[in-house]
PDB file of C-alpha atoms in Angstrom:
ATOM      1  CA  MET A  28     -21.286  32.538  25.214  1.00  0.00           C
ATOM      2  CA  ALA A  29     -17.849  31.999  24.109  1.00  0.00           C
ATOM      3  CA  ILE A  30     -15.729  29.367  25.643  1.00  0.00           C
ATOM      4  CA  GLU A  31     -12.605  30.944  26.969  1.00  0.00           C
ATOM      5  CA  ARG A  32      -9.445  28.664  25.948  1.00  0.00           C
ATOM      6  CA  GLU A  33      -6.111  28.690  27.545  1.00  0.00           C
ATOM      7  CA  PRO A  34      -3.196  30.129  25.375  1.00  0.00           C
ATOM      8  CA  ILE A  35      -0.785  27.273  24.441  1.00  0.00           C
ATOM      9  CA  GLY A  36       2.573  27.242  23.559  1.00  0.00           C
ATOM     10  CA  ALA A  37       4.749  25.408  20.728  1.00  0.00           C
ATOM     11  CA  VAL A  38       8.420  25.474  21.376  1.00  0.00           C
ATOM     12  CA  GLY A  39      10.473  24.863  18.874  1.00  0.00           C
ATOM     13  CA  ALA A  40       8.897  25.946  15.157  1.00  0.00           C
ATOM     14  CA  GLY A  41       9.766  22.850  12.957  1.00  0.00           C
ATOM     15  CA  ARG A  42       6.984  20.282  11.691  1.00  0.00           C
ATOM     16  CA  MET A  43       5.939  19.136  15.117  1.00  0.00           C
ATOM     17  CA  GLY A  44       5.160  22.446  16.505  1.00  0.00           C
ATOM     18  CA  ARG A  45       3.397  23.406  13.206  1.00  0.00           C
ATOM     19  CA  GLY A  46       1.105  20.600  13.387  1.00  0.00           C
ATOM     20  CA  ILE A  47       0.475  21.297  17.185  1.00  0.00           C
ATOM     21  CA  ALA A  48      -0.222  25.165  16.637  1.00  0.00           C
ATOM     22  CA  ILE A  49      -2.687  24.205  13.848  1.00  0.00           C
ATOM     23  CA  ALA A  50      -4.177  21.469  16.187  1.00  0.00           C
ATOM     24  CA  PHE A  51      -5.088  24.201  18.931  1.00  0.00           C
ATOM     25  CA  ALA A  52      -5.649  27.343  16.851  1.00  0.00           C
ATOM     26  CA  ALA A  53      -8.156  25.443  14.666  1.00  0.00           C
ATOM     27  CA  ALA A  54      -9.973  24.509  18.004  1.00  0.00           C
ATOM     28  CA  GLY A  55      -9.884  28.085  19.133  1.00  0.00           C
ATOM     29  CA  HIS A  56      -7.063  28.463  21.281  1.00  0.00           C
ATOM     30  CA  PRO A  57      -4.961  31.150  21.134  1.00  0.00           C
ATOM     31  CA  VAL A  58      -1.155  29.694  20.162  1.00  0.00           C
ATOM     32  CA  MET A  59       2.166  31.242  20.645  1.00  0.00           C
ATOM     33  CA  LEU A  60       4.796  29.612  18.328  1.00  0.00           C
ATOM     34  CA  PHE A  61       8.411  29.873  20.148  1.00  0.00           C
ATOM     35  CA  ASP A  62      11.922  29.719  18.451  1.00  0.00           C
ATOM     36  CA  LEU A  63      14.541  29.705  21.016  1.00  0.00           C
ATOM     37  CA  LYS A  64      17.493  29.733  18.986  1.00  0.00           C
ATOM     38  CA  PRO A  65      19.581  32.641  18.739  1.00  0.00           C
ATOM     39  CA  ARG A  66      19.204  34.140  15.130  1.00  0.00           C
ATOM     40  CA  ALA A  67      20.065  36.998  13.193  1.00  0.00           C
ATOM     41  CA  ALA A  68      17.152  39.219  12.482  1.00  0.00           C
ATOM     42  CA  GLU A  69      16.683  37.843   8.763  1.00  0.00           C
ATOM     43  CA  ALA A  70      16.873  34.504   9.685  1.00  0.00           C
ATOM     44  CA  LEU A  71      14.173  34.676  11.978  1.00  0.00           C
ATOM     45  CA  ALA A  72      11.988  36.646   9.680  1.00  0.00           C
ATOM     46  CA  ALA A  73      12.443  33.792   6.932  1.00  0.00           C
ATOM     47  CA  LEU A  74      11.718  31.232   9.708  1.00  0.00           C
ATOM     48  CA  GLU A  75       8.590  32.763  10.508  1.00  0.00           C
ATOM     49  CA  ALA A  76       7.987  33.401   6.480  1.00  0.00           C
ATOM     50  CA  ASP A  77       8.478  29.585   6.442  1.00  0.00           C
ATOM     51  CA  ALA A  78       6.226  28.942   9.295  1.00  0.00           C
ATOM     52  CA  ARG A  79       3.298  30.472   8.128  1.00  0.00           C
ATOM     53  CA  ALA A  80       3.388  29.579   4.581  1.00  0.00           C
ATOM     54  CA  GLU A  81       3.492  26.023   5.552  1.00  0.00           C
ATOM     55  CA  ILE A  82       0.656  26.595   8.573  1.00  0.00           C
ATOM     56  CA  GLY A  83      -1.132  28.288   5.674  1.00  0.00           C
ATOM     57  CA  ARG A  84      -0.714  25.606   3.235  1.00  0.00           C
ATOM     58  CA  ASP A  85      -1.830  22.641   5.329  1.00  0.00           C
ATOM     59  CA  LEU A  86      -4.910  25.220   6.603  1.00  0.00           C
ATOM     60  CA  ASP A  87      -5.814  25.441   3.103  1.00  0.00           C
ATOM     61  CA  PHE A  88      -5.769  21.835   2.629  1.00  0.00           C
ATOM     62  CA  LEU A  89      -8.100  21.524   5.706  1.00  0.00           C
ATOM     63  CA  ALA A  90     -10.744  24.230   4.226  1.00  0.00           C
ATOM     64  CA  GLY A  91     -10.471  22.292   0.898  1.00  0.00           C
ATOM     65  CA  ILE A  92     -11.703  18.817   2.041  1.00  0.00           C
ATOM     66  CA  GLY A  93     -14.227  20.744   4.116  1.00  0.00           C
ATOM     67  CA  ALA A  94     -12.708  19.584   7.256  1.00  0.00           C
ATOM     68  CA  ILE A  95     -12.582  23.701   8.581  1.00  0.00           C
ATOM     69  CA  ASP A  96     -14.777  26.444   6.438  1.00  0.00           C
ATOM     70  CA  ARG A  97     -12.500  29.101   5.018  1.00  0.00           C
ATOM     71  CA  ALA A  98     -13.508  31.595   8.037  1.00  0.00           C
ATOM     72  CA  GLY A  99     -12.478  29.129  10.413  1.00  0.00           C
ATOM     73  CA  ALA A 100      -8.991  28.486   8.822  1.00  0.00           C
ATOM     74  CA  ASP A 101      -8.425  32.254   8.743  1.00  0.00           C
ATOM     75  CA  ALA A 102      -9.424  32.847  12.098  1.00  0.00           C
ATOM     76  CA  ALA A 103      -7.265  29.868  12.999  1.00  0.00           C
ATOM     77  CA  MET A 104      -4.454  31.587  11.404  1.00  0.00           C
ATOM     78  CA  ALA A 105      -4.850  34.869  13.236  1.00  0.00           C
ATOM     79  CA  ARG A 106      -4.500  33.178  16.483  1.00  0.00           C
ATOM     80  CA  ILE A 107      -0.824  31.905  16.104  1.00  0.00           C
ATOM     81  CA  GLY A 108       1.935  34.244  16.982  1.00  0.00           C
ATOM     82  CA  PHE A 109       5.598  33.875  16.571  1.00  0.00           C
ATOM     83  CA  PHE A 110       8.071  34.881  18.818  1.00  0.00           C
ATOM     84  CA  GLY A 111      11.965  34.273  18.787  1.00  0.00           C
ATOM     85  CA  CYS A 112      14.550  34.423  21.716  1.00  0.00           C
ATOM     86  CA  ASP A 113      14.287  37.835  22.187  1.00  0.00           C
ATOM     87  CA  ALA A 114      10.830  38.160  22.345  1.00  0.00           C
ATOM     88  CA  ALA A 115      10.008  35.026  24.116  1.00  0.00           C
ATOM     89  CA  PRO A 116      10.901  36.073  28.054  1.00  0.00           C
ATOM     90  CA  ALA A 117       7.803  38.349  27.696  1.00  0.00           C
ATOM     91  CA  ALA A 118       5.299  36.041  25.872  1.00  0.00           C
ATOM     92  CA  LEU A 119       5.858  33.084  27.971  1.00  0.00           C
ATOM     93  CA  PRO A 120       4.284  33.573  31.214  1.00  0.00           C
ATOM     94  CA  ALA A 121       1.086  33.958  29.043  1.00  0.00           C
ATOM     95  CA  ALA A 122       1.259  29.597  28.252  1.00  0.00           C
ATOM     96  CA  ALA A 123      -1.090  27.504  30.288  1.00  0.00           C
ATOM     97  CA  ILE A 124       0.773  24.662  28.708  1.00  0.00           C
ATOM     98  CA  LEU A 125       4.224  24.161  26.716  1.00  0.00           C
ATOM     99  CA  PHE A 126       4.948  21.644  24.246  1.00  0.00           C
ATOM    100  CA  GLU A 127       8.871  21.391  23.458  1.00  0.00           C
ATOM    101  CA  GLY A 128       9.622  20.414  20.220  1.00  0.00           C
ATOM    102  CA  VAL A 129      13.356  21.065  19.818  1.00  0.00           C
ATOM    103  CA  PRO A 130      15.923  18.621  18.286  1.00  0.00           C
ATOM    104  CA  GLU A 131      16.417  15.220  20.208  1.00  0.00           C
ATOM    105  CA  VAL A 132      19.689  16.078  22.040  1.00  0.00           C
ATOM    106  CA  LEU A 133      19.882  16.332  25.754  1.00  0.00           C
ATOM    107  CA  ASP A 134      21.945  19.860  25.715  1.00  0.00           C
ATOM    108  CA  ALA A 135      19.180  21.267  23.616  1.00  0.00           C
ATOM    109  CA  LYS A 136      16.711  20.199  25.924  1.00  0.00           C
ATOM    110  CA  ARG A 137      18.405  21.424  28.760  1.00  0.00           C
ATOM    111  CA  ASP A 138      18.818  24.641  27.174  1.00  0.00           C
ATOM    112  CA  CYS A 139      15.507  24.875  26.362  1.00  0.00           C
ATOM    113  CA  TYR A 140      13.937  24.030  30.007  1.00  0.00           C
ATOM    114  CA  THR A 141      16.383  26.776  31.474  1.00  0.00           C
ATOM    115  CA  VAL A 142      14.493  29.199  29.289  1.00  0.00           C
ATOM    116  CA  LEU A 143      11.314  27.809  30.338  1.00  0.00           C
ATOM    117  CA  SER A 144      12.050  27.646  33.796  1.00  0.00           C
ATOM    118  CA  ALA A 145      12.710  30.734  34.345  1.00  0.00           C
ATOM    119  CA  HIS A 146      10.174  32.532  32.288  1.00  0.00           C
ATOM    120  CA  ALA A 147       6.848  30.227  32.331  1.00  0.00           C
ATOM    121  CA  ALA A 148       4.141  30.273  34.675  1.00  0.00           C
ATOM    122  CA  THR A 149       4.811  28.587  37.357  1.00  0.00           C
ATOM    123  CA  ASP A 150       1.573  26.331  37.004  1.00  0.00           C
ATOM    124  CA  ALA A 151       2.054  25.952  33.539  1.00  0.00           C
ATOM    125  CA  ILE A 152       2.364  22.521  32.330  1.00  0.00           C
ATOM    126  CA  ILE A 153       5.913  21.426  30.168  1.00  0.00           C
ATOM    127  CA  ALA A 154       5.482  18.398  27.992  1.00  0.00           C
ATOM    128  CA  SER A 155       8.518  17.015  25.677  1.00  0.00           C
ATOM    129  CA  THR A 156       7.124  15.831  22.387  1.00  0.00           C
ATOM    130  CA  THR A 157      10.379  13.742  22.418  1.00  0.00           C
ATOM    131  CA  SER A 158       9.975  10.463  20.823  1.00  0.00           C
ATOM    132  CA  THR A 159      13.077   8.731  22.066  1.00  0.00           C
ATOM    133  CA  ILE A 160      14.520  10.271  25.539  1.00  0.00           C
ATOM    134  CA  ALA A 161      12.640   8.791  28.967  1.00  0.00           C
ATOM    135  CA  PRO A 162      10.861  11.559  30.740  1.00  0.00           C
ATOM    136  CA  ASP A 163      12.609  11.034  33.967  1.00  0.00           C
ATOM    137  CA  LEU A 164      15.689  11.989  32.045  1.00  0.00           C
ATOM    138  CA  LEU A 165      14.468  15.423  31.381  1.00  0.00           C
ATOM    139  CA  ALA A 166      12.281  16.110  34.352  1.00  0.00           C
ATOM    140  CA  PRO A 167      14.791  17.058  36.770  1.00  0.00           C
ATOM    141  CA  MET A 168      15.970  19.720  34.029  1.00  0.00           C
ATOM    142  CA  VAL A 169      12.748  21.431  34.714  1.00  0.00           C
ATOM    143  CA  ALA A 170      11.923  23.614  37.577  1.00  0.00           C
ATOM    144  CA  ARG A 171       9.173  22.204  39.573  1.00  0.00           C
ATOM    145  CA  PRO A 172       9.168  18.834  37.472  1.00  0.00           C
ATOM    146  CA  GLU A 173       5.886  17.875  39.056  1.00  0.00           C
ATOM    147  CA  ARG A 174       4.517  20.184  35.804  1.00  0.00           C
ATOM    148  CA  PHE A 175       6.349  17.652  33.723  1.00  0.00           C
ATOM    149  CA  LEU A 176       5.742  14.627  31.270  1.00  0.00           C
ATOM    150  CA  ASN A 177       6.237  13.555  27.905  1.00  0.00           C
ATOM    151  CA  ALA A 178       3.621  14.074  25.087  1.00  0.00           C
ATOM    152  CA  HIS A 179       4.120  12.183  22.123  1.00  0.00           C
ATOM    153  CA  TRP A 180       2.164  13.441  18.984  1.00  0.00           C
ATOM    154  CA  LEU A 181       1.854  11.026  15.311  1.00  0.00           C
ATOM    155  CA  ASN A 182       2.438  13.304  12.329  1.00  0.00           C
ATOM    156  CA  PRO A 183       0.739  15.370  10.968  1.00  0.00           C
ATOM    157  CA  ALA A 184      -0.010  16.499  14.405  1.00  0.00           C
ATOM    158  CA  TYR A 185      -3.031  18.270  13.549  1.00  0.00           C
ATOM    159  CA  LEU A 186      -4.419  15.127  11.839  1.00  0.00           C
ATOM    160  CA  MET A 187      -3.662  12.262  14.058  1.00  0.00           C
ATOM    161  CA  PRO A 188      -6.148  11.618  16.643  1.00  0.00           C
ATOM    162  CA  LEU A 189      -3.402   9.782  19.116  1.00  0.00           C
ATOM    163  CA  VAL A 190      -1.222  11.248  22.102  1.00  0.00           C
ATOM    164  CA  GLU A 191       0.725   9.498  23.840  1.00  0.00           C
ATOM    165  CA  LEU A 192       1.365  10.737  27.585  1.00  0.00           C
ATOM    166  CA  SER A 193       4.283   9.312  29.443  1.00  0.00           C
ATOM    167  CA  PRO A 194       4.869  10.824  32.987  1.00  0.00           C
ATOM    168  CA  ALA A 195       8.200  11.129  35.235  1.00  0.00           C
ATOM    169  CA  ALA A 196       8.286   9.772  38.720  1.00  0.00           C
ATOM    170  CA  ALA A 197       8.009  13.189  40.227  1.00  0.00           C
ATOM    171  CA  THR A 198       4.887  13.965  37.325  1.00  0.00           C
ATOM    172  CA  ALA A 199       2.031  14.940  39.692  1.00  0.00           C
ATOM    173  CA  GLU A 200      -1.302  13.305  38.579  1.00  0.00           C
ATOM    174  CA  GLU A 201      -3.168  16.563  38.604  1.00  0.00           C
ATOM    175  CA  THR A 202      -0.829  17.435  35.458  1.00  0.00           C
ATOM    176  CA  VAL A 203      -1.430  14.367  33.572  1.00  0.00           C
ATOM    177  CA  ALA A 204      -5.126  14.630  34.254  1.00  0.00           C
ATOM    178  CA  ARG A 205      -5.505  18.355  33.255  1.00  0.00           C
ATOM    179  CA  LEU A 206      -3.157  17.848  29.667  1.00  0.00           C
ATOM    180  CA  ARG A 207      -5.651  14.658  29.078  1.00  0.00           C
ATOM    181  CA  ALA A 208      -8.859  16.785  29.408  1.00  0.00           C
ATOM    182  CA  VAL A 209      -7.366  19.610  27.331  1.00  0.00           C
ATOM    183  CA  LEU A 210      -6.351  17.382  24.555  1.00  0.00           C
ATOM    184  CA  THR A 211      -9.763  15.323  24.620  1.00  0.00           C
ATOM    185  CA  ALA A 212     -11.238  19.107  24.444  1.00  0.00           C
ATOM    186  CA  ILE A 213      -9.463  19.126  21.539  1.00  0.00           C
ATOM    187  CA  GLY A 214     -10.785  16.199  19.830  1.00  0.00           C
ATOM    188  CA  LYS A 215      -7.431  13.973  20.670  1.00  0.00           C
ATOM    189  CA  ILE A 216      -7.316  10.629  22.529  1.00  0.00           C
ATOM    190  CA  PRO A 217      -4.962  10.428  24.962  1.00  0.00           C
ATOM    191  CA  VAL A 218      -3.325   7.387  26.417  1.00  0.00           C
ATOM    192  CA  VAL A 219      -0.656   7.278  29.219  1.00  0.00           C
ATOM    193  CA  CYS A 220       2.256   4.445  29.001  1.00  0.00           C
ATOM    194  CA  LYS A 221       5.346   4.357  31.374  1.00  0.00           C
ATOM    195  CA  GLY A 222       9.040   4.120  30.285  1.00  0.00           C
ATOM    196  CA  ALA A 223      10.838   5.238  27.037  1.00  0.00           C
ATOM    197  CA  GLY A 224       9.835   4.137  23.755  1.00  0.00           C
ATOM    198  CA  TYR A 225       5.851   4.801  24.493  1.00  0.00           C
ATOM    199  CA  ILE A 226       3.506   2.441  22.426  1.00  0.00           C
ATOM    200  CA  VAL A 227       3.398   3.173  18.785  1.00  0.00           C
ATOM    201  CA  PRO A 228       6.968   3.488  18.235  1.00  0.00           C
ATOM    202  CA  ARG A 229       7.876   0.473  20.111  1.00  0.00           C
ATOM    203  CA  ILE A 230       5.576  -1.805  18.444  1.00  0.00           C
ATOM    204  CA  GLN A 231       6.239   0.311  14.729  1.00  0.00           C
ATOM    205  CA  ALA A 232      10.107  -0.524  15.070  1.00  0.00           C
ATOM    206  CA  LEU A 233       9.555  -4.083  15.441  1.00  0.00           C
ATOM    207  CA  ALA A 234       7.176  -3.981  12.346  1.00  0.00           C
ATOM    208  CA  MET A 235       9.557  -1.885  10.301  1.00  0.00           C
ATOM    209  CA  ASN A 236      12.577  -3.844  11.163  1.00  0.00           C
ATOM    210  CA  GLU A 237      10.942  -7.119  10.253  1.00  0.00           C
ATOM    211  CA  ALA A 238       9.394  -5.657   6.929  1.00  0.00           C
ATOM    212  CA  ALA A 239      13.341  -4.512   6.151  1.00  0.00           C
ATOM    213  CA  ARG A 240      14.495  -8.029   7.134  1.00  0.00           C
ATOM    214  CA  MET A 241      11.921  -9.708   4.769  1.00  0.00           C
ATOM    215  CA  TRP A 242      12.646  -7.616   1.789  1.00  0.00           C
ATOM    216  CA  GLU A 243      16.348  -7.822   2.841  1.00  0.00           C
ATOM    217  CA  GLU A 244      16.065 -11.956   3.053  1.00  0.00           C
ATOM    218  CA  GLY A 245      13.708 -12.019   0.032  1.00  0.00           C
ATOM    219  CA  VAL A 246      10.656 -13.297   1.519  1.00  0.00           C
ATOM    220  CA  ALA A 247       8.607 -10.807  -0.938  1.00  0.00           C
ATOM    221  CA  SER A 248       9.169  -7.779  -2.752  1.00  0.00           C
ATOM    222  CA  ALA A 249       8.699  -4.398  -1.192  1.00  0.00           C
ATOM    223  CA  GLU A 250       5.397  -3.569  -3.058  1.00  0.00           C
ATOM    224  CA  ASP A 251       4.167  -7.303  -1.961  1.00  0.00           C
ATOM    225  CA  ILE A 252       5.030  -6.833   1.849  1.00  0.00           C
ATOM    226  CA  ASP A 253       3.541  -2.996   1.679  1.00  0.00           C
ATOM    227  CA  THR A 254       0.397  -4.839  -0.058  1.00  0.00           C
ATOM    228  CA  ALA A 255      -0.020  -7.204   2.278  1.00  0.00           C
ATOM    229  CA  ILE A 256       0.283  -4.395   5.263  1.00  0.00           C
ATOM    230  CA  ARG A 257      -2.078  -1.995   3.840  1.00  0.00           C
ATOM    231  CA  VAL A 258      -4.935  -4.615   2.621  1.00  0.00           C
ATOM    232  CA  GLY A 259      -4.310  -7.227   5.499  1.00  0.00           C
ATOM    233  CA  PHE A 260      -2.321  -6.203   8.836  1.00  0.00           C
ATOM    234  CA  GLY A 261      -3.422  -2.763   8.673  1.00  0.00           C
ATOM    235  CA  LEU A 262      -6.852  -3.420   7.868  1.00  0.00           C
ATOM    236  CA  ARG A 263      -7.670  -5.350  10.705  1.00  0.00           C
ATOM    237  CA  PHE A 264      -5.734  -3.498  13.389  1.00  0.00           C
ATOM    238  CA  ALA A 265      -7.597  -0.288  12.385  1.00  0.00           C
ATOM    239  CA  VAL A 266     -10.672  -1.836  13.985  1.00  0.00           C
ATOM    240  CA  LEU A 267      -9.356  -4.278  16.542  1.00  0.00           C
ATOM    241  CA  GLY A 268      -6.138  -3.417  18.705  1.00  0.00           C
ATOM    242  CA  LEU A 269      -3.473  -5.945  19.001  1.00  0.00           C
ATOM    243  CA  LEU A 270      -4.606  -7.260  22.355  1.00  0.00           C
ATOM    244  CA  GLU A 271      -8.068  -7.652  21.871  1.00  0.00           C
ATOM    245  CA  PHE A 272      -7.013  -9.326  18.243  1.00  0.00           C
ATOM    246  CA  ILE A 273      -4.932 -11.971  20.140  1.00  0.00           C
ATOM    247  CA  ASP A 274      -8.098 -12.530  22.539  1.00  0.00           C
ATOM    248  CA  TRP A 275     -10.593 -12.378  19.140  1.00  0.00           C
ATOM    249  CA  GLY A 276      -8.522 -15.332  17.795  1.00  0.00           C
ATOM    250  CA  GLY A 277      -7.575 -16.795  20.738  1.00  0.00           C
ATOM    251  CA  GLY A 278      -3.842 -16.870  22.505  1.00  0.00           C
ATOM    252  CA  ASP A 279      -3.401 -20.228  21.711  1.00  0.00           C
ATOM    253  CA  ILE A 280      -3.049 -19.097  18.312  1.00  0.00           C
ATOM    254  CA  LEU A 281      -0.291 -16.991  19.335  1.00  0.00           C
ATOM    255  CA  HIS A 282       1.157 -19.488  21.386  1.00  0.00           C
ATOM    256  CA  HIS A 283       1.681 -21.916  18.613  1.00  0.00           C
ATOM    257  CA  ALA A 284       2.381 -19.711  16.037  1.00  0.00           C
ATOM    258  CA  SER A 285       5.156 -17.935  18.010  1.00  0.00           C
ATOM    259  CA  ALA A 286       6.394 -21.321  18.869  1.00  0.00           C
ATOM    260  CA  PHE A 287       7.068 -22.346  15.050  1.00  0.00           C
ATOM    261  CA  LEU A 288       8.449 -18.947  14.242  1.00  0.00           C
ATOM    262  CA  SER A 289      11.079 -19.024  17.217  1.00  0.00           C
ATOM    263  CA  GLU A 290      11.913 -22.566  16.175  1.00  0.00           C
ATOM    264  CA  HIS A 291      11.982 -22.305  12.591  1.00  0.00           C
ATOM    265  CA  VAL A 292      13.025 -18.459  11.892  1.00  0.00           C
ATOM    266  CA  ASP A 293      14.733 -16.905  14.854  1.00  0.00           C
ATOM    267  CA  ALA A 294      14.158 -17.384  18.535  1.00  0.00           C
ATOM    268  CA  HIS A 295      15.594 -14.277  19.373  1.00  0.00           C
ATOM    269  CA  ARG A 296      12.826 -12.397  17.294  1.00  0.00           C
ATOM    270  CA  PHE A 297       9.437 -14.450  17.727  1.00  0.00           C
ATOM    271  CA  THR A 298       9.720 -16.058  21.075  1.00  0.00           C
ATOM    272  CA  ALA A 299       6.363 -15.268  22.951  1.00  0.00           C
ATOM    273  CA  PRO A 300       6.486 -13.307  26.488  1.00  0.00           C
ATOM    274  CA  PRO A 301       5.666 -15.484  29.672  1.00  0.00           C
ATOM    275  CA  VAL A 302       2.263 -13.937  29.749  1.00  0.00           C
ATOM    276  CA  ILE A 303       1.490 -15.889  26.848  1.00  0.00           C
ATOM    277  CA  GLY A 304       2.400 -19.294  28.171  1.00  0.00           C
ATOM    278  CA  ARG A 305       0.901 -17.984  31.590  1.00  0.00           C
ATOM    279  CA  ASN A 306      -2.618 -17.257  29.829  1.00  0.00           C
ATOM    280  CA  MET A 307      -2.589 -20.796  28.260  1.00  0.00           C
ATOM    281  CA  ALA A 308      -1.837 -22.725  31.413  1.00  0.00           C
ATOM    282  CA  GLU A 309      -4.840 -20.461  33.122  1.00  0.00           C
ATOM    283  CA  GLU A 310      -7.194 -20.699  30.259  1.00  0.00           C
ATOM    284  CA  ARG A 311      -7.459 -17.260  29.935  1.00  0.00           C
ATOM    285  CA  ARG A 312      -7.416 -17.382  25.953  1.00  0.00           C
ATOM    286  CA  GLY A 313      -9.756 -14.937  25.102  1.00  0.00           C
ATOM    287  CA  LEU A 314     -13.555 -14.599  24.006  1.00  0.00           C
ATOM    288  CA  ARG A 315     -14.010 -18.569  24.075  1.00  0.00           C
ATOM    289  CA  ASP A 316     -12.852 -18.410  27.729  1.00  0.00           C
ATOM    290  CA  GLY A 317     -14.401 -15.707  28.755  1.00  0.00           C
ATOM    291  CA  ALA A 318     -11.075 -13.701  29.585  1.00  0.00           C
ATOM    292  CA  GLY A 319      -7.717 -12.960  28.365  1.00  0.00           C
ATOM    293  CA  PHE A 320      -6.086  -9.373  27.838  1.00  0.00           C
ATOM    294  CA  TYR A 321      -9.591  -8.496  28.360  1.00  0.00           C
ATOM    295  CA  ASP A 322     -12.564  -9.389  30.861  1.00  0.00           C
ATOM    296  CA  TYR A 323     -15.107 -10.625  28.873  1.00  0.00           C
ATOM    297  CA  ALA A 324     -17.537 -11.546  31.855  1.00  0.00           C
ATOM    298  CA  GLY A 325     -20.973 -10.270  31.588  1.00  0.00           C
ATOM    299  CA  VAL A 326     -20.293  -9.215  27.722  1.00  0.00           C
ATOM    300  CA  ASP A 327     -22.726 -10.071  24.847  1.00  0.00           C
ATOM    301  CA  VAL A 328     -20.202 -11.771  22.849  1.00  0.00           C
ATOM    302  CA  GLY A 329     -22.607 -11.790  19.890  1.00  0.00           C
ATOM    303  CA  ALA A 330     -23.405  -8.281  19.786  1.00  0.00           C
ATOM    304  CA  TYR A 331     -19.804  -7.573  20.777  1.00  0.00           C
ATOM    305  CA  ARG A 332     -18.525  -9.699  17.327  1.00  0.00           C
ATOM    306  CA  ASP A 333     -21.592  -7.904  15.178  1.00  0.00           C
ATOM    307  CA  ARG A 334     -20.097  -4.331  16.147  1.00  0.00           C
ATOM    308  CA  ARG A 335     -16.263  -4.913  15.309  1.00  0.00           C
ATOM    309  CA  LEU A 336     -17.596  -6.770  12.117  1.00  0.00           C
ATOM    310  CA  ASN A 337     -19.801  -3.778  11.220  1.00  0.00           C
ATOM    311  CA  ASP A 338     -17.028  -1.744  11.671  1.00  0.00           C
ATOM    312  CA  PHE A 339     -14.512  -3.642   9.334  1.00  0.00           C
ATOM    313  CA  ILE A 340     -16.951  -4.029   6.547  1.00  0.00           C
ATOM    314  CA  ALA A 341     -17.199  -0.217   6.965  1.00  0.00           C
ATOM    315  CA  LEU A 342     -13.632   0.131   6.354  1.00  0.00           C
ATOM    316  CA  LEU A 343     -13.758  -2.232   3.499  1.00  0.00           C
ATOM    317  CA  ARG A 344     -16.450  -0.658   1.895  1.00  0.00           C
ATOM    318  CA  GLN A 345     -14.882   3.104   2.350  1.00  0.00           C
ATOM    319  CA  ARG A 346     -11.554   1.563   1.243  1.00  0.00           C
ATOM    320  CA  GLU A 347     -13.452   0.039  -1.736  1.00  0.00           C
ATOM    321  CA  LEU A 348     -12.189  -3.484  -0.694  1.00  0.00           C
ATOM    322  CA  MET A 349     -15.196  -5.660  -0.154  1.00  0.00           C
ATOM    323  CA  PRO A 350     -15.286  -8.968  -1.462  1.00  0.00           C
ATOM    324  CA  LYS A 351     -17.475  -9.405  -4.628  1.00  0.00           C
ATOM    325  CA  PHE A 352     -19.810 -12.074  -3.292  1.00  0.00           C
ATOM    326  CA  ARG A 353     -21.958 -14.021  -5.645  1.00  0.00           C
ATOM    327  CA  SER A 354     -25.664 -13.244  -5.585  1.00  0.00           C
ATOM    328  CA  GLY A 355     -28.330 -16.228  -5.087  1.00  0.00           C
ATOM    329  CA  GLY A 356     -29.375 -16.195  -8.450  1.00  0.00           C
ATOM    330  CA  ASP A 357     -26.091 -16.334 -10.135  1.00  0.00           C
TER     331      ASP A 357
END
């Protein structure tokens, strides 16, 4: 028996809207790609042609690498409808979830939400894909703000598993739960966070700015900085999360490293947050203490280490980066 999948709306026909359209259409959802900007007929037709051409190329790529078969790619394309501002009012009520991806300007967001509030179903979830604007600034622009939240996708949206959900103060718990369930059903991994900046963009901004500073200061070449990230930093954190990594090595290592860098490089950039000192004082330094950012009570630490090391070795082998160990006979 075929499973009925709710219609999804992607509002804004740029890169993010197109990526979200692929993600849902390839998972079997009917998708409506909306462009709410008033345009002449020729300009609207050109935008639709460009959107369909890009979506087609991405689906062809997925078919070419065996991620989807040819029939599935063709079916996904057929599930995507395109609607300009004149056709949008009649189509919007059908969408169960609307992902807004218009430019990062408050006036543009307000204009979009005026249209959505007037024409979307009253129980439709409205989610902004903004990467910068706090949800509490946007929620008041939406009729029935309890059905609003931010949903930050990473590009390319149809491939990256993570979606960061950031509810406003007015967001209903049921809204978050419902969107999490829909995203999980198409293979995404949603996380929930509060405030502006999300999780990935905040950490990413710090790391990218520090990389740029190191280049500017002559610490290393661009090539060596990026090599260090690809085969060092990136590999480890593809297996261990940042807080898990602190626990793995011990919070005391971060405590002392932060103190050294704060004194000798830049106190503003490297002073550790108070929780690191508190964990030291409370002997919550991670695995060896049985607690850190995670609680390891009852955890088989040996089995846990083996699982993580096996994951790491699998990644090294996939990237052809395994060390060249000598055999016993050499």
